[in-house]
mmCIF file of C-alpha atoms in Angstrom:
data_model
loop_
_atom_site.group_PDB
_atom_site.id
_atom_site.type_symbol
_atom_site.label_atom_id
_atom_site.label_comp_id
_atom_site.label_asym_id
_atom_site.label_seq_id
_atom_site.Cartn_x
_atom_site.Cartn_y
_atom_site.Cartn_z
ATOM 1 C CA UNK A 1 179.100 56.339 -22.105
ATOM 2 C CA UNK A 2 179.632 58.292 -18.723
ATOM 3 C CA UNK A 3 177.384 56.886 -15.823
ATOM 4 C CA UNK A 4 176.957 57.075 -12.262
ATOM 5 C CA UNK A 5 175.151 54.612 -10.488
ATOM 6 C CA UNK A 6 173.846 54.696 -6.721
ATOM 7 C CA UNK A 7 172.786 52.147 -4.245
ATOM 8 C CA UNK A 8 170.310 51.328 -2.550
ATOM 9 C CA UNK A 9 167.343 53.473 -3.977
ATOM 10 C CA UNK A 10 165.643 53.362 -1.098
ATOM 11 C CA UNK A 11 166.776 52.813 2.791
ATOM 12 C CA UNK A 12 164.919 52.729 6.072
ATOM 13 C CA UNK A 13 166.937 53.144 9.342
ATOM 14 C CA UNK A 14 165.733 53.844 13.087
ATOM 15 C CA UNK A 15 166.466 56.926 14.224
ATOM 16 C CA UNK A 16 169.936 56.784 15.650
ATOM 17 C CA UNK A 17 171.440 54.383 13.640
ATOM 18 C CA UNK A 18 173.954 55.221 10.623
ATOM 19 C CA UNK A 19 172.717 54.677 6.526
ATOM 20 C CA UNK A 20 175.163 54.157 3.735
ATOM 21 C CA UNK A 21 174.829 55.158 0.432
ATOM 22 C CA UNK A 22 177.063 54.556 -2.544
ATOM 23 C CA UNK A 23 177.895 55.640 -5.565
ATOM 24 C CA UNK A 24 180.151 54.021 -8.759
ATOM 25 C CA UNK A 25 181.358 56.139 -11.752
ATOM 26 C CA UNK A 26 182.647 54.933 -15.254
ATOM 27 C CA UNK A 27 185.169 57.549 -16.139
ATOM 28 C CA UNK A 28 188.486 57.350 -14.325
ATOM 29 C CA UNK A 29 189.263 61.018 -15.276
ATOM 30 C CA UNK A 30 186.782 62.172 -12.855
ATOM 31 C CA UNK A 31 188.016 64.595 -10.161
ATOM 32 C CA UNK A 32 185.275 65.976 -8.344
ATOM 33 C CA UNK A 33 182.120 64.156 -6.675
ATOM 34 C CA UNK A 34 179.297 65.871 -4.720
ATOM 35 C CA UNK A 35 176.393 64.855 -2.980
ATOM 36 C CA UNK A 36 173.208 66.611 -2.918
ATOM 37 C CA UNK A 37 170.440 66.867 -0.474
ATOM 38 C CA UNK A 38 166.720 67.057 -2.124
ATOM 39 C CA UNK A 39 163.419 67.490 0.482
ATOM 40 C CA UNK A 40 160.361 67.157 -1.077
ATOM 41 C CA UNK A 41 159.274 69.688 -3.532
ATOM 42 C CA UNK A 42 162.789 72.004 -2.697
ATOM 43 C CA UNK A 43 165.956 72.573 -4.469
ATOM 44 C CA UNK A 44 168.407 70.502 -4.211
ATOM 45 C CA UNK A 45 171.061 71.040 -2.113
ATOM 46 C CA UNK A 46 175.185 70.142 -1.523
ATOM 47 C CA UNK A 47 176.213 68.840 1.431
ATOM 48 C CA UNK A 48 179.164 67.529 1.125
ATOM 49 C CA UNK A 49 181.771 67.156 -1.855
ATOM 50 C CA UNK A 50 185.464 64.968 -2.280
ATOM 51 C CA UNK A 51 188.027 65.973 -4.651
ATOM 52 C CA UNK A 52 189.997 62.961 -6.293
ATOM 53 C CA UNK A 53 193.407 63.862 -3.727
ATOM 54 C CA UNK A 54 191.548 62.930 -0.502
ATOM 55 C CA UNK A 55 190.153 59.695 0.513
ATOM 56 C CA UNK A 56 187.579 60.571 3.222
ATOM 57 C CA UNK A 57 186.014 63.806 4.167
ATOM 58 C CA UNK A 58 184.058 64.531 7.132
ATOM 59 C CA UNK A 59 181.281 67.189 8.211
ATOM 60 C CA UNK A 60 180.213 66.714 11.694
ATOM 61 C CA UNK A 61 177.567 63.782 11.284
ATOM 62 C CA UNK A 62 177.897 63.464 7.361
ATOM 63 C CA UNK A 63 181.151 62.002 5.616
ATOM 64 C CA UNK A 64 182.530 60.507 2.170
ATOM 65 C CA UNK A 65 184.730 58.172 1.429
ATOM 66 C CA UNK A 66 186.680 57.774 -2.377
ATOM 67 C CA UNK A 67 188.233 54.956 -3.799
ATOM 68 C CA UNK A 68 189.453 56.082 -7.157
ATOM 69 C CA UNK A 69 190.953 52.663 -7.979
ATOM 70 C CA UNK A 70 187.790 50.833 -7.498
ATOM 71 C CA UNK A 71 185.898 53.940 -8.838
ATOM 72 C CA UNK A 72 183.309 54.402 -5.854
ATOM 73 C CA UNK A 73 182.602 56.614 -3.329
ATOM 74 C CA UNK A 74 180.159 56.717 -0.179
ATOM 75 C CA UNK A 75 178.179 59.083 1.841
ATOM 76 C CA UNK A 76 177.901 57.843 5.207
ATOM 77 C CA UNK A 77 175.358 59.466 7.868
ATOM 78 C CA UNK A 78 175.964 58.649 11.339
ATOM 79 C CA UNK A 79 173.211 59.259 14.688
ATOM 80 C CA UNK A 80 170.572 60.087 12.252
ATOM 81 C CA UNK A 81 167.909 61.935 12.590
ATOM 82 C CA UNK A 82 164.111 62.368 11.241
ATOM 83 C CA UNK A 83 165.415 65.665 9.429
ATOM 84 C CA UNK A 84 167.686 63.374 7.288
ATOM 85 C CA UNK A 85 164.795 61.961 5.866
ATOM 86 C CA UNK A 86 165.157 62.790 2.470
ATOM 87 C CA UNK A 87 167.023 61.915 -0.900
ATOM 88 C CA UNK A 88 170.295 62.238 -1.823
ATOM 89 C CA UNK A 89 171.842 62.353 -4.967
ATOM 90 C CA UNK A 90 176.224 61.757 -5.800
ATOM 91 C CA UNK A 91 177.406 63.600 -8.653
ATOM 92 C CA UNK A 92 180.776 62.962 -10.773
ATOM 93 C CA UNK A 93 182.432 65.317 -13.287
ATOM 94 C CA UNK A 94 182.398 64.197 -16.509
ATOM 95 C CA UNK A 95 185.564 65.646 -17.854
ATOM 96 C CA UNK A 96 185.332 66.005 -21.964
ATOM 97 C CA UNK A 97 186.847 67.594 -24.842
ATOM 98 C CA UNK A 98 188.976 70.735 -24.592
ATOM 99 C CA UNK A 99 188.747 71.107 -20.614
ATOM 100 C CA UNK A 100 184.953 71.640 -20.819
ATOM 101 C CA UNK A 101 183.124 69.277 -18.392
ATOM 102 C CA UNK A 102 179.390 68.368 -16.906
ATOM 103 C CA UNK A 103 177.703 66.724 -14.127
ATOM 104 C CA UNK A 104 176.388 63.759 -14.308
ATOM 105 C CA UNK A 105 173.949 62.851 -11.359
ATOM 106 C CA UNK A 106 172.639 59.324 -9.754
ATOM 107 C CA UNK A 107 169.468 58.267 -9.703
ATOM 108 C CA UNK A 108 168.882 59.107 -6.028
ATOM 109 C CA UNK A 109 167.926 57.595 -2.844
ATOM 110 C CA UNK A 110 165.505 57.948 -0.615
ATOM 111 C CA UNK A 111 166.397 57.662 2.789
ATOM 112 C CA UNK A 112 163.363 57.558 5.916
ATOM 113 C CA UNK A 113 164.799 58.078 9.286
ATOM 114 C CA UNK A 114 162.122 55.929 11.726
ATOM 115 C CA UNK A 115 161.709 57.890 15.214
ATOM 116 C CA UNK B 1 172.956 85.217 -1.103
ATOM 117 C CA UNK B 2 170.368 85.514 -3.663
ATOM 118 C CA UNK B 3 170.845 82.441 -4.948
ATOM 119 C CA UNK B 4 169.594 80.749 -8.217
ATOM 120 C CA UNK B 5 166.229 82.067 -9.350
ATOM 121 C CA UNK B 6 163.808 80.631 -11.550
ATOM 122 C CA UNK B 7 160.874 81.859 -13.133
ATOM 123 C CA UNK B 8 157.409 80.650 -13.264
ATOM 124 C CA UNK B 9 157.286 77.937 -10.295
ATOM 125 C CA UNK B 10 154.226 76.231 -12.076
ATOM 126 C CA UNK B 11 153.690 75.955 -15.974
ATOM 127 C CA UNK B 12 150.198 74.078 -16.558
ATOM 128 C CA UNK B 13 149.874 74.133 -20.683
ATOM 129 C CA UNK B 14 148.038 72.312 -23.484
ATOM 130 C CA UNK B 15 149.772 69.660 -25.283
ATOM 131 C CA UNK B 16 151.294 71.586 -28.886
ATOM 132 C CA UNK B 17 152.057 74.828 -26.948
ATOM 133 C CA UNK B 18 155.001 76.546 -26.860
ATOM 134 C CA UNK B 19 156.605 77.117 -22.949
ATOM 135 C CA UNK B 20 159.504 79.684 -22.076
ATOM 136 C CA UNK B 21 161.216 79.071 -18.710
ATOM 137 C CA UNK B 22 163.687 82.042 -17.352
ATOM 138 C CA UNK B 23 166.694 81.187 -14.889
ATOM 139 C CA UNK B 24 169.051 83.860 -13.569
ATOM 140 C CA UNK B 25 171.820 82.213 -11.897
ATOM 141 C CA UNK B 26 174.004 83.633 -8.918
ATOM 142 C CA UNK B 27 175.432 86.927 -10.388
ATOM 143 C CA UNK B 28 179.346 85.555 -10.165
ATOM 144 C CA UNK B 29 178.702 82.484 -11.678
ATOM 145 C CA UNK B 30 179.801 81.926 -15.325
ATOM 146 C CA UNK B 31 178.127 78.487 -15.980
ATOM 147 C CA UNK B 32 174.903 77.731 -16.501
ATOM 148 C CA UNK B 33 173.270 74.402 -16.551
ATOM 149 C CA UNK B 34 169.731 73.199 -17.368
ATOM 150 C CA UNK B 35 168.711 69.858 -15.589
ATOM 151 C CA UNK B 36 165.556 67.849 -16.017
ATOM 152 C CA UNK B 37 164.084 66.041 -13.265
ATOM 153 C CA UNK B 38 161.288 62.981 -13.280
ATOM 154 C CA UNK B 39 159.954 61.577 -10.330
ATOM 155 C CA UNK B 40 162.009 59.491 -8.700
ATOM 156 C CA UNK B 41 165.500 60.234 -10.755
ATOM 157 C CA UNK B 42 168.032 62.178 -10.405
ATOM 158 C CA UNK B 43 168.672 65.580 -12.397
ATOM 159 C CA UNK B 44 169.032 64.680 -15.969
ATOM 160 C CA UNK B 45 171.857 66.644 -17.381
ATOM 161 C CA UNK B 46 170.014 68.754 -20.451
ATOM 162 C CA UNK B 47 172.452 71.600 -21.703
ATOM 163 C CA UNK B 48 175.216 74.106 -20.177
ATOM 164 C CA UNK B 49 176.237 77.426 -20.937
ATOM 165 C CA UNK B 50 180.303 78.711 -20.343
ATOM 166 C CA UNK B 51 178.871 82.669 -20.339
ATOM 167 C CA UNK B 52 177.269 83.175 -23.862
ATOM 168 C CA UNK B 53 178.406 80.254 -25.061
ATOM 169 C CA UNK B 54 176.241 77.080 -25.531
ATOM 170 C CA UNK B 55 179.284 74.716 -24.751
ATOM 171 C CA UNK B 56 176.986 71.042 -24.901
ATOM 172 C CA UNK B 57 173.545 69.904 -25.780
ATOM 173 C CA UNK B 58 172.363 66.355 -24.457
ATOM 174 C CA UNK B 59 171.487 63.522 -27.119
ATOM 175 C CA UNK B 60 168.104 63.498 -25.359
ATOM 176 C CA UNK B 61 167.053 66.885 -25.945
ATOM 177 C CA UNK B 62 164.922 67.213 -29.206
ATOM 178 C CA UNK B 63 164.823 69.738 -31.599
ATOM 179 C CA UNK B 64 161.749 70.936 -30.010
ATOM 180 C CA UNK B 65 163.991 72.234 -26.995
ATOM 181 C CA UNK B 66 166.207 75.663 -27.597
ATOM 182 C CA UNK B 67 167.859 77.636 -24.672
ATOM 183 C CA UNK B 68 169.669 80.647 -25.002
ATOM 184 C CA UNK B 69 172.093 82.877 -22.958
ATOM 185 C CA UNK B 70 172.314 86.069 -24.478
ATOM 186 C CA UNK B 71 174.398 88.498 -22.485
ATOM 187 C CA UNK B 72 176.446 85.369 -20.551
ATOM 188 C CA UNK B 73 173.300 86.247 -17.347
ATOM 189 C CA UNK B 74 170.123 85.221 -17.256
ATOM 190 C CA UNK B 75 168.766 82.032 -19.583
ATOM 191 C CA UNK B 76 165.691 80.581 -21.363
ATOM 192 C CA UNK B 77 164.603 77.354 -21.931
ATOM 193 C CA UNK B 78 162.069 77.190 -24.702
ATOM 194 C CA UNK B 79 159.596 74.106 -25.272
ATOM 195 C CA UNK B 80 158.638 74.313 -28.814
ATOM 196 C CA UNK B 81 154.751 72.107 -29.152
ATOM 197 C CA UNK B 82 154.921 70.394 -26.061
ATOM 198 C CA UNK B 83 154.021 66.834 -25.495
ATOM 199 C CA UNK B 84 152.936 64.688 -22.557
ATOM 200 C CA UNK B 85 156.216 63.283 -22.138
ATOM 201 C CA UNK B 86 157.837 66.912 -21.482
ATOM 202 C CA UNK B 87 155.819 66.934 -18.104
ATOM 203 C CA UNK B 88 158.581 67.247 -15.415
ATOM 204 C CA UNK B 89 160.768 69.821 -12.853
ATOM 205 C CA UNK B 90 163.059 71.504 -15.102
ATOM 206 C CA UNK B 91 166.019 72.743 -12.774
ATOM 207 C CA UNK B 92 168.961 75.522 -13.476
ATOM 208 C CA UNK B 93 172.597 75.655 -11.969
ATOM 209 C CA UNK B 94 174.656 77.878 -11.834
ATOM 210 C CA UNK B 95 178.675 77.474 -11.305
ATOM 211 C CA UNK B 96 181.884 79.031 -11.036
ATOM 212 C CA UNK B 97 184.057 78.051 -14.190
ATOM 213 C CA UNK B 98 186.163 76.073 -12.844
ATOM 214 C CA UNK B 99 186.302 72.282 -12.335
ATOM 215 C CA UNK B 100 185.335 70.875 -9.236
ATOM 216 C CA UNK B 101 182.904 73.755 -8.491
ATOM 217 C CA UNK B 102 179.784 72.734 -6.749
ATOM 218 C CA UNK B 103 176.183 73.263 -8.610
ATOM 219 C CA UNK B 104 173.829 75.975 -7.093
ATOM 220 C CA UNK B 105 169.882 75.090 -7.799
ATOM 221 C CA UNK B 106 167.443 77.178 -7.956
ATOM 222 C CA UNK B 107 164.228 75.838 -7.609
ATOM 223 C CA UNK B 108 162.978 74.561 -10.611
ATOM 224 C CA UNK B 109 159.654 75.140 -12.410
ATOM 225 C CA UNK B 110 157.397 72.148 -12.740
ATOM 226 C CA UNK B 111 155.741 71.799 -15.637
ATOM 227 C CA UNK B 112 152.393 69.947 -16.525
ATOM 228 C CA UNK B 113 151.382 69.159 -19.925
ATOM 229 C CA UNK B 114 147.541 67.763 -20.278
#
């Protein structure tokens, strides 16, 4: 069945270093891949997304890359700051019959930025 | 930005009781999703609606769970005869109907079954 795997489950980096989180998906028809940040006790919030017709997208310190052939995509955070500490979730659209679709989420990565 | 609102924020109930949660999506969004999230896990898909039509229900969802969106606006999620394993955060999200529209989440309802 449809599946999104996310690694690592936890990640600790020194402030100012980069962080990379990787996800793989199983449905080759998936064409939209959002990333969400969830701070403790708060709702998941969209931070960046990428569609299958591009290989990379950047927004200030965050970027996402997509490799459709290998069916994996990654989140890159540069110059990490303590406020980047949160749980990050990747997701992929799973297309179903009759034009319907749903989102499947990865299991999350707990990022800790050490001051 | 009114956002997605959920009510209540917290619910504590005894095993065997029924509970109902409400979600009000962003007004121009015609898709509405329910997810369940337990500690350390990603949101787990439960069901979703396009307007008032329930298009899919997860195989993981037992018959004790039912969701409605009678007028294509707000939605309710009911859990009957609650069990301790139902304790989780229940998240509602909404989006526009075309593929590649991001989900906008509510703050969730945290259910504790004692």
